Amino acid sequence: MPLSASPRTRLTVRWLLSWLAIALIALGSPSSADLFSNSFLVRFKRDLEPSEAHLVAERHGFVNMGPVLRSKSEYHFVNRALPPARSKRSITHTRKLKSDPLIHTAIQQPGFIRVKRGYKPLKVENLVKNIQPHQDPSDPYFPYQWYLKNTGQNGGKAKLDLNVEAAWAQGITGKNITTAIMDDGVDYMHPDLKYNYNAEASFDFSSNDPFPYPRYTDDWFNSHGTRCAGEVAAARDNGICGVGVAYDSKIAGIRMLDQPYMTDLIEANSMGHEPNLIDIYSASWGPTDDGKTVDGPRNATMRAIVKGVNEGRNGLGNIYVWASGDGGEDDDCNCDGYAASMWTVSINSAINDGQNAHYDESCSSTLASTFSNGAKDPNTGVATTDLYGKCTTTHSGTSAAAPEAAGVFALALEANNKLTWRDIQHLTVLTSKRNSLFDAKGRFHWTMNGVGLEFNHLFGFGVLDAGAMVALAKQWKTVPPRYHCEAGSVSELRQIPSKDSVMLSITTNACKGDSTEVRYLEHVQAVITLNSTRRGDVELFLTSPMGTRSMILSRRQNDDDSRDGFSKWPFMTTHTWGEYPQGTWTLEVKFNSETPQSGFFKEWSLMLHGTKDPPYTELPVLDPHSKLAIVKKAHEVRSKM
């Protein structure tokens, strides 16, 4: 069994999932304004084969859509006589199901909004040895793919790109790796995609059939998934459109986004679909980016993601890549429970001169960045495949950034097919580059954490470097087992003053001496409960024992909530990656408001996630100035203490 899936880790994951699911259900619970779908989660009193479940469904006027996460006791039923969305629960249909002697519970699924993330402006390190001379792809749109090779075209900054040619020159092009595009469908008949399409790993959860072809609309609204697919795996040198980051890899289509309202069951089955055939799941969508929504995955979806990272890829763990969000400076991606999850890799974007795009959200959970628009001309976006055999140069937003990252990860997995989901995150931290990335408004600067890793609140640890990631992946040794330490909690009702800060602290030994001891950090979560007269004016800062200050919540000017606040919401930071967690952690709670506000802080729990043993000890250092060398040296000093 792989280290990342040890029984102790699995037990801790189940415990962690239980309280996280409770928190998310509490925030996403139905209210008078919510809608209810015609889908039902049906739990049986015993395991049933699909044929038996089909008979039960038929007996009560339902259609059995199949098992939930391959369970034999939980099934997804739909009643076609009910409208897809209604304002009230159907008590009659729920009671009818519950009356069946085989059924334990039946839960009508709430409908909620999930939106595509795409901006619409108008409507090596020295690890790489023996690089061979590389000829540019001959595809007609390759000169427009500045994010693959930036020569300064369209006002860009030369060499500000993903450095994919350094990966291709090592003979790595994504062979035998499959990325699932969870979206509005994929035009799998597109001549630039059809030979790299993995039909066996594809499915349409909107229509419940194996053919995830996009639904036609006059405005080509459902082109989103096809554009994302081309970024990953468009074929090379075939005279059509451009080329994918991992042009010899496979893409699967999972159509699940094209419907008025999402349900937990559709999300869960999408994220748990064929986990041993799919390596990477790419998601360029999420809760509404309106600067006032606080939302995340529901119970079944969380179960699917946790199951994927623990059991997918035959135990190595699936990689979930998430677009960080397009809400701009008015939003904070730590309020998006998908992008802020430690199980996902959250990706932000930059434009071709190094600035952040104006729609980029910032948050401490972002791990790294790729690219979206051109600077001089907003219509110079990402060149990729489009519907009906067409090509486009206008794909953009963090929607465009996430598939680029998925392509880079596909290259890394071909270079080393033993990488775990955590190895991918470590490689991302160690090989991403500051390059020329900068905050156009000068708010967020590059900062060094306690072990010498440079990060930025907008860009995470920098822009992905495919050449460096592939080179390091080839010599990588799997990181030690991961543990989850509940480091302490503060349950103390404190008033948040209008013009001052509330300072709270937790001093921890990071579970020293226990089976869950953490000495080298990966993710850190501050699980917080508070409310205020205006939620959007609250700011939160977490400072580590090594002095790294993370803004875990920024002001959101559109958030007028005065009722719900945050209830056990897990704010996450990656900025303390590699640091030593023992000591005093400080949480600062304050208002950023021109008008007086008031509120109450209720509870804070500190969760530390990382390893007991130092990572990277078996890796040779080829570049003494690399991130690997800096962190490894710091850890060597620490291990002697």
XYZ file of N, CA, C and O in Angstrom, residues 3 52 69 87 95 248 284 340 372 396 442 468 481 486 532 540 611:
68
model
N 2.462 4.951 0.690
C 2.591 5.686 1.935
C 1.448 6.654 2.157
O 1.007 6.866 3.282
N -31.416 -4.686 -9.342
C -32.409 -4.628 -8.267
C -32.827 -3.190 -7.990
O -34.013 -2.891 -7.797
N -20.659 6.856 -6.403
C -19.267 6.504 -6.077
C -19.065 4.989 -5.998
O -18.412 4.475 -5.090
N -39.155 25.261 -6.050
C -38.841 26.027 -4.843
C -39.107 25.257 -3.560
O -38.633 25.646 -2.496
N -41.689 10.569 0.619
C -42.398 9.567 1.431
C -42.643 8.276 0.661
O -42.569 7.179 1.212
N 0.888 14.400 -26.530
C 0.716 12.957 -26.718
C -0.109 12.322 -25.606
O -0.233 11.091 -25.533
N -12.498 23.960 -14.362
C -12.434 25.405 -14.583
C -13.789 26.030 -14.259
O -14.388 26.743 -15.060
N -9.865 26.186 -2.355
C -9.137 26.293 -1.089
C -8.913 24.951 -0.408
O -8.353 24.901 0.684
N -3.135 33.390 -18.954
C -4.441 33.598 -19.579
C -4.323 34.615 -20.708
O -3.853 34.276 -21.787
N -9.727 32.478 -22.233
C -9.015 33.234 -21.208
C -9.607 32.954 -19.832
O -10.402 32.032 -19.654
N 0.611 46.702 -6.984
C 1.602 46.805 -5.926
C 1.110 46.423 -4.544
O 1.730 46.773 -3.537
N 11.716 22.097 -15.640
C 12.285 21.806 -14.325
C 11.486 20.735 -13.597
O 12.058 19.868 -12.925
N 5.242 9.732 4.798
C 3.797 9.729 5.077
C 3.331 11.058 5.658
O 4.077 11.756 6.350
N -4.225 18.010 15.114
C -5.088 19.048 15.668
C -4.273 19.769 16.732
O -4.110 19.280 17.854
N -20.522 38.889 11.931
C -20.331 40.326 12.023
C -21.473 41.037 11.327
O -22.268 40.408 10.606
N -8.579 38.430 7.978
C -7.937 37.471 8.875
C -6.489 37.269 8.451
O -6.201 37.121 7.261
N 4.579 16.167 7.398
C 5.306 14.930 7.666
C 6.089 15.019 8.971
O 6.435 16.103 9.432
